[in-house]
Short mmCIF file of C-alpha atoms and ligand atoms in Angstrom, two decimals:
data_model
loop_
_atom_site.label_atom_id
_atom_site.label_comp_id
_atom_site.label_asym_id
_atom_site.label_seq_id
_atom_site.Cartn_x
_atom_site.Cartn_y
_atom_site.Cartn_z
CA MET V 1 343.96 44.70 86.03
CA ASP V 2 342.38 44.76 89.42
CA VAL V 3 338.47 45.57 89.62
CA ASN V 4 338.83 49.33 90.71
CA GLU V 5 341.02 49.77 87.68
CA LYS V 6 338.77 48.02 85.48
CA ILE V 7 335.78 50.26 86.88
CA LYS V 8 337.96 53.48 86.19
CA HIS V 9 338.67 52.40 82.79
CA ILE V 10 335.09 51.52 81.82
CA GLU V 11 334.06 55.01 83.45
CA GLN V 12 336.55 56.62 81.25
CA GLN V 13 335.59 54.50 78.18
CA ILE V 14 331.80 55.56 78.85
CA GLU V 15 332.83 59.38 79.12
CA ASN V 16 334.66 59.12 75.64
CA ALA V 17 332.07 57.37 73.80
CA VAL V 18 329.30 59.81 75.07
CA ASN V 19 331.28 62.82 74.13
CA GLU V 20 331.45 61.41 70.53
CA VAL V 21 327.69 60.55 70.14
CA GLU V 22 325.85 62.91 67.87
CA SER V 23 322.39 61.41 67.72
CA SER V 24 320.17 59.30 69.89
CA LYS V 25 320.72 56.29 67.67
CA SER V 26 324.25 56.22 68.21
CA LEU V 27 323.54 56.83 71.95
CA PHE V 28 321.37 53.68 72.00
CA GLU V 29 324.43 51.96 70.44
CA VAL V 30 326.83 53.03 72.86
CA LYS V 31 324.34 52.11 75.90
CA MET V 32 324.33 48.48 74.32
CA ARG V 33 328.11 48.42 74.52
CA PHE V 34 328.09 48.99 78.14
CA LEU V 35 324.71 47.94 79.34
CA GLY V 36 323.35 45.39 76.77
CA LYS V 37 323.13 41.60 77.84
CA THR V 38 326.76 41.17 76.70
CA GLY V 39 327.87 44.72 77.27
CA GLU V 40 330.88 45.39 79.34
CA ILE V 41 329.30 46.01 82.67
CA SER V 42 326.98 43.08 82.39
CA GLU V 43 330.15 41.05 81.53
CA LEU V 44 331.87 42.33 84.65
CA LEU V 45 328.71 41.62 86.80
CA LYS V 46 328.51 37.97 85.42
CA SER V 47 332.23 37.64 86.60
CA MET V 48 331.16 37.78 90.06
CA ARG V 49 330.65 34.01 90.02
CA GLU V 50 334.27 33.62 90.16
CA VAL V 51 334.96 35.88 92.91
CA PRO V 52 335.42 34.08 96.43
CA PRO V 53 331.98 34.45 98.15
CA GLU V 54 332.84 36.63 101.07
CA GLU V 55 334.27 39.31 98.61
CA ARG V 56 330.84 39.27 96.65
CA PRO V 57 328.67 41.79 98.82
CA THR V 58 331.41 44.59 98.57
CA LEU V 59 332.21 43.99 94.73
CA GLY V 60 328.48 43.54 94.06
CA LYS V 61 328.04 46.97 95.69
CA VAL V 62 330.77 48.50 93.72
CA LEU V 63 329.63 47.13 90.37
CA ASN V 64 325.88 48.09 90.80
CA ALA V 65 327.03 51.54 91.80
CA LEU V 66 328.76 51.52 88.36
CA ARG V 67 325.80 50.44 86.67
CA GLN V 68 323.59 52.84 88.16
CA LYS V 69 326.05 55.64 87.42
CA ALA V 70 326.38 54.49 83.67
CA GLU V 71 322.54 54.67 83.39
CA GLU V 72 322.33 58.04 84.93
CA ARG V 73 324.99 59.20 82.55
CA PHE V 74 323.36 57.82 79.65
CA ASP V 75 320.05 59.25 80.77
CA ALA V 76 321.17 62.63 81.31
CA PHE V 77 322.80 62.66 78.12
CA GLU V 78 319.85 61.53 76.18
CA LYS V 79 317.83 64.16 77.66
CA LYS V 80 320.33 66.79 76.55
CA LEU V 81 320.44 65.10 73.07
CA LYS V 82 316.68 64.94 72.70
CA GLN V 83 316.48 68.81 73.46
CA LEU V 84 319.25 69.57 70.94
CA GLU V 85 317.79 67.52 68.29
CA LEU V 86 314.48 69.31 68.90
CA LYS V 87 316.19 72.76 68.60
CA LYS V 88 317.78 71.83 65.41
CA LYS V 89 314.54 70.66 64.11
CA TYR V 90 312.63 73.74 64.94
CA ALA V 91 315.66 75.76 63.40
CA GLU V 92 315.35 73.83 60.34
CA GLU V 93 311.68 74.13 60.06
CA LYS V 94 311.37 77.42 60.49
CA ILE V 95 309.17 79.30 58.04
CA ASP V 96 309.58 82.93 57.05
CA VAL V 97 306.12 84.10 56.10
CA THR V 98 307.69 87.07 54.71
CA ILE V 99 309.46 85.46 51.84
CA PRO V 100 307.39 86.06 48.62
CA GLY V 101 305.65 82.85 47.40
CA SER V 102 306.84 81.06 44.03
CA CYS V 103 303.89 80.84 41.99
CA THR V 104 303.27 78.45 38.87
CA PRO V 105 302.19 80.21 36.03
CA ASP V 106 298.75 79.96 34.52
CA GLY V 107 298.59 77.95 31.23
CA ALA V 108 296.85 79.34 28.23
CA TYR V 109 294.94 78.17 25.19
CA HIS V 110 297.03 77.94 22.02
CA PRO V 111 295.55 80.57 19.53
CA ASN V 112 294.64 77.67 17.26
CA THR V 113 292.81 75.97 19.91
CA LEU V 114 291.11 79.34 20.64
CA ILE V 115 289.88 79.53 17.08
CA ARG V 116 289.18 75.93 16.83
CA ASN V 117 286.81 76.26 19.79
CA GLU V 118 285.14 79.45 18.70
CA LEU V 119 284.50 77.64 15.13
CA VAL V 120 283.05 74.47 17.00
CA SER V 121 280.95 76.65 19.11
CA ILE V 122 279.51 78.86 16.17
CA PHE V 123 278.73 76.02 13.95
CA ALA V 124 277.40 73.73 16.95
CA GLY V 125 274.87 76.66 17.31
CA MET V 126 273.94 76.28 13.99
CA GLY V 127 273.15 72.50 14.52
CA PHE V 128 276.43 70.96 13.26
CA GLU V 129 277.72 67.73 14.55
CA ILE V 130 281.61 66.88 14.97
CA PHE V 131 282.95 64.20 12.94
CA GLU V 132 286.84 63.43 13.35
CA GLY V 133 288.21 61.25 10.68
CA PRO V 134 291.54 59.36 10.70
CA GLU V 135 294.79 61.32 9.71
CA ILE V 136 296.25 58.18 7.63
CA GLU V 137 293.97 57.91 4.88
CA ASN V 138 293.81 55.72 1.76
CA ASP V 139 293.84 57.16 -1.65
CA TYR V 140 290.28 56.43 -2.10
CA TYR V 141 288.99 58.68 0.70
CA ASN V 142 291.63 61.32 0.14
CA PHE V 143 291.41 61.62 -3.55
CA THR V 144 289.52 59.12 -5.83
CA ALA V 145 286.03 59.26 -4.00
CA LEU V 146 286.46 63.15 -4.01
CA ASN V 147 286.31 62.75 -7.79
CA THR V 148 290.13 63.16 -8.15
CA PRO V 149 291.28 59.83 -9.78
CA LYS V 150 294.77 59.07 -10.24
CA ASP V 151 296.52 61.37 -13.15
CA HIS V 152 293.75 63.94 -12.49
CA PRO V 153 295.79 67.27 -12.66
CA ALA V 154 293.94 68.50 -9.26
CA ARG V 155 296.11 66.08 -7.51
CA ASP V 156 299.31 68.53 -8.14
CA MET V 157 297.15 71.18 -6.18
CA GLN V 158 298.44 69.17 -2.91
CA ASP V 159 301.90 67.89 -2.45
CA THR V 160 301.19 64.60 -0.65
CA PHE V 161 303.14 62.58 1.79
CA TYR V 162 302.87 58.97 1.06
CA LEU V 163 303.39 56.25 3.53
CA ALA V 164 302.98 53.30 0.99
CA GLU V 165 301.45 52.67 -2.34
CA ASP V 166 297.89 53.41 -1.20
CA LEU V 167 298.41 54.82 2.26
CA LEU V 168 298.94 58.66 2.68
CA LEU V 169 298.79 61.37 5.54
CA ARG V 170 295.27 63.14 4.37
CA THR V 171 295.96 66.31 2.48
CA GLN V 172 292.35 67.57 3.36
CA THR V 173 289.65 67.18 6.12
CA SER V 174 287.29 66.51 2.90
CA ALA V 175 288.36 63.05 3.20
CA GLY V 176 285.85 62.83 6.01
CA GLN V 177 282.94 63.91 3.83
CA ILE V 178 283.19 60.43 2.19
CA ARG V 179 283.32 58.58 5.44
CA VAL V 180 280.31 60.41 6.79
CA MET V 181 278.11 60.05 3.43
CA GLU V 182 278.91 56.40 3.22
CA ASN V 183 277.66 55.67 6.61
CA LYS V 184 274.82 58.17 6.95
CA LYS V 185 271.84 59.15 4.87
CA PRO V 186 270.81 62.71 4.63
CA PRO V 187 270.06 64.92 6.19
CA ILE V 188 273.70 65.45 6.98
CA LYS V 189 275.19 68.35 8.94
CA ILE V 190 278.72 67.70 9.89
CA LEU V 191 281.52 69.60 11.05
CA SER V 192 285.34 68.08 10.91
CA PRO V 193 288.11 69.59 12.34
CA GLY V 194 291.60 68.14 12.15
CA LYS V 195 295.22 67.93 11.26
CA VAL V 196 296.18 67.75 7.49
CA TYR V 197 299.48 67.26 5.87
CA ARG V 198 301.17 68.72 2.94
CA SER V 199 304.72 68.79 1.66
CA ASP V 200 304.85 72.81 1.74
CA ASP V 201 306.96 74.88 4.03
CA ASP V 202 307.01 78.77 3.99
CA ALA V 203 305.86 81.67 6.09
CA THR V 204 302.21 81.14 5.55
CA HIS V 205 302.44 77.07 4.78
CA SER V 206 303.18 74.37 7.15
CA PRO V 207 303.77 70.73 6.30
CA MET V 208 301.21 69.98 9.02
CA PHE V 209 298.36 72.34 9.74
CA SER V 210 294.61 72.18 10.69
CA GLN V 211 291.46 72.24 8.78
CA MET V 212 287.85 72.70 9.66
CA GLU V 213 285.39 70.97 7.04
CA GLY V 214 281.58 71.55 6.97
CA LEU V 215 279.29 69.42 4.96
CA VAL V 216 275.43 69.64 4.61
CA VAL V 217 273.30 67.28 2.50
CA ASP V 218 269.55 67.51 2.32
CA ARG V 219 266.56 67.83 0.09
CA GLY V 220 266.43 71.35 -1.39
CA ILE V 221 269.84 72.76 -0.38
CA THR V 222 271.52 75.56 -2.72
CA LEU V 223 274.19 77.84 -2.95
CA CYS V 224 272.10 80.47 -1.11
CA ASP V 225 272.08 78.34 1.92
CA LEU V 226 275.92 78.28 1.78
CA LYS V 227 276.08 82.02 1.24
CA GLY V 228 273.65 82.70 4.18
CA MET V 229 275.65 80.09 6.58
CA LEU V 230 278.96 81.94 5.73
CA ASP V 231 277.59 85.43 6.26
CA GLU V 232 276.51 84.40 9.54
CA PHE V 233 279.89 82.72 10.28
CA ALA V 234 281.85 85.72 9.17
CA LYS V 235 280.15 88.12 11.45
CA LYS V 236 280.43 86.02 14.54
CA ILE V 237 284.06 85.32 14.07
CA PHE V 238 285.38 88.65 12.51
CA GLY V 239 282.89 91.00 13.42
CA ALA V 240 279.14 92.34 12.83
CA ASN V 241 280.06 94.59 9.82
CA VAL V 242 281.93 91.88 8.00
CA LYS V 243 280.41 90.99 4.65
CA THR V 244 281.05 87.87 2.51
CA ARG V 245 281.56 87.48 -1.21
CA LEU V 246 282.16 84.38 -3.25
CA ARG V 247 284.34 84.06 -6.46
CA PRO V 248 284.32 81.19 -9.19
CA SER V 249 286.87 78.68 -8.27
CA TYR V 250 287.71 75.11 -8.54
CA PHE V 251 287.57 71.78 -6.44
CA PRO V 252 287.15 68.48 -8.20
CA PHE V 253 284.53 67.35 -5.45
CA THR V 254 282.27 70.58 -5.77
CA GLU V 255 280.54 72.05 -8.50
CA PRO V 256 280.18 75.21 -8.79
CA SER V 257 283.08 75.71 -6.40
CA VAL V 258 283.87 79.01 -4.96
CA GLU V 259 286.49 80.99 -3.09
CA VAL V 260 284.92 82.85 -0.02
CA ASP V 261 286.44 86.35 0.81
CA VAL V 262 285.50 88.31 3.76
CA SER V 263 285.43 92.33 3.57
CA CYS V 264 288.43 93.68 5.51
CA PHE V 265 287.79 93.66 9.13
CA GLU V 266 290.91 95.81 9.46
CA CYS V 267 290.01 98.64 7.24
CA GLY V 268 286.43 98.17 6.80
CA GLY V 269 286.92 97.41 3.13
CA ASN V 270 289.00 100.47 1.94
CA GLY V 271 292.33 98.87 1.50
CA CYS V 272 295.04 98.33 3.82
CA ARG V 273 298.14 96.04 4.58
CA LEU V 274 296.24 93.24 5.87
CA CYS V 275 293.91 92.94 2.78
CA LYS V 276 296.77 94.08 0.31
CA GLY V 277 294.80 97.27 -0.89
CA THR V 278 292.01 95.03 -2.14
CA GLY V 279 289.37 95.62 0.83
CA TRP V 280 288.90 91.58 0.64
CA ILE V 281 290.44 88.74 2.53
CA GLU V 282 290.31 85.14 1.09
CA VAL V 283 289.22 82.74 3.96
CA LEU V 284 288.10 79.55 2.71
CA GLY V 285 287.00 77.36 -0.22
CA ALA V 286 283.44 75.89 -0.70
CA GLY V 287 281.01 74.71 -3.27
CA MET V 288 277.94 72.57 -3.85
CA VAL V 289 278.84 68.76 -3.69
CA ASN V 290 279.62 67.40 -7.04
CA ARG V 291 276.82 64.99 -8.38
CA ARG V 292 279.57 62.20 -8.77
CA VAL V 293 280.70 62.49 -5.27
CA LEU V 294 277.03 62.10 -3.88
CA GLU V 295 276.58 59.09 -6.27
CA GLY V 296 279.77 57.43 -5.46
CA CYS V 297 278.47 57.38 -1.65
CA GLY V 298 275.03 56.05 -2.79
CA ILE V 299 273.25 59.24 -2.35
CA ASP V 300 270.88 60.09 -5.02
CA PRO V 301 272.13 63.36 -6.43
CA ASP V 302 268.34 64.11 -7.99
CA GLU V 303 266.91 63.83 -4.65
CA TYR V 304 269.74 65.38 -2.65
CA THR V 305 271.98 68.14 -2.98
CA GLY V 306 274.65 69.79 -0.35
CA PHE V 307 277.07 72.23 0.01
CA ALA V 308 280.85 71.81 1.63
CA PHE V 309 283.30 74.18 2.93
CA GLY V 310 286.93 73.93 4.24
CA MET V 311 289.12 76.42 5.94
CA GLY V 312 292.63 76.50 7.37
CA ILE V 313 292.60 77.12 11.19
CA GLU V 314 296.03 78.51 11.35
CA ARG V 315 295.05 80.92 8.54
CA ILE V 316 291.93 82.24 10.35
CA ALA V 317 293.95 82.32 13.79
CA MET V 318 296.90 84.39 11.72
CA LEU V 319 294.14 86.56 10.15
CA LYS V 320 292.35 87.31 13.44
CA TYR V 321 295.16 87.92 15.73
CA GLY V 322 297.43 89.60 13.42
CA ILE V 323 300.10 86.75 13.18
CA ASN V 324 302.50 87.24 10.29
CA ASN V 325 304.51 83.90 10.45
CA MET V 326 302.98 80.52 10.56
CA LYS V 327 306.12 79.29 12.38
CA LEU V 328 304.92 81.11 15.39
CA LEU V 329 302.09 78.67 15.70
CA PHE V 330 304.22 75.78 15.79
CA GLU V 331 307.31 76.66 17.81
CA GLY V 332 305.44 76.70 21.53
CA ASP V 333 307.41 79.77 22.58
CA THR V 334 305.54 80.78 25.77
CA ARG V 335 306.69 84.51 25.25
CA PHE V 336 304.27 84.49 22.06
CA LEU V 337 301.60 82.21 23.61
CA LYS V 338 301.17 83.87 26.83
CA GLN V 339 299.74 86.99 24.62
CA PHE V 340 296.84 84.96 24.08
CA LYS V 341 295.71 84.59 27.72
CA ASP V 342 292.46 86.10 28.25
N1 LIG Q 1 289.76 70.53 0.80
C1 LIG Q 1 289.77 71.86 0.18
C2 LIG Q 1 291.23 72.27 0.25
O1 LIG Q 1 291.88 71.68 1.36
C3 LIG Q 1 288.75 72.87 0.86
C4 LIG Q 1 287.43 72.65 0.58
C5 LIG Q 1 286.74 71.98 1.22
C6 LIG Q 1 287.01 73.18 -0.91
C7 LIG Q 1 285.22 71.74 0.90
C8 LIG Q 1 285.77 72.95 -1.23
C9 LIG Q 1 284.68 72.26 -0.19
O2 LIG Q 1 291.84 73.21 -0.22
#
């Protein structure tokens, strides 16, 4: 191939390559293919050494012209390419300010959390401190120390999940009473919220649910103090007109034991569906701390007395919000939960 043909050939190749280039990056590669240190034009310039001296000036001129033409071709194309790329980028990044924004929905507190927070704030206002006991308990704290030794018939009141011979999922936050009284001398005034577990499952029972326990121990505490405090609590959570009444009941760790009812806040006590026509709604269990329980914790029952109460948080939530199936509180269905957004 003579030099002129070679030059033509290279020019054609440059044209072909440039037409296939799609980005500045590949343009750079094409540029190197012809003008790089070992590029085709550079190689051609090197080959000048083999040409007789008299032909060199002419050939040099032609080759330099080729190089310059190639450089100009690449520069012009690069400019065009950059403009195209910029245009494309602008088109892609265009923001349509008229498109409606997508918003992240606000979260809401779970009804259980709402009630728990409300209870904590009511009782904190009365000077209660929070104590949280373990969910995995041993037999002693959950039963024996609460005056419920093995074979005591009251154990049947709560169907227990056992993890091992002596290890169980606590069936009541009352276990925390013992942990507190073992470690603290009166005056004691604690509130203990937490999850409890029982093998029980229907529209108003769940194998896992939450309780709120209260314990007050000091000199001269009487059932009157319990009643006064419960009146206050009932008014705050269910409404100013709500009254309480105590009915005799039985718990091994309290003596006497009571079941606490509130007057129906739905019908004002006349009788309706919520209170099943009785005018009263049962909300919690309570009583005076059994002497044997105080003694077991090293507290002299002749010097100190106390009361305790325990309520189911889900039950209070169901009553207060008119929820008829406890499952709704555990399913996490957002259609249900978003109704509690304030
Ligand atoms: N622990 C009892 C229960 O789960 C409730 C209770 C607590 C009763 C404190 C009396 C005193 O049923």
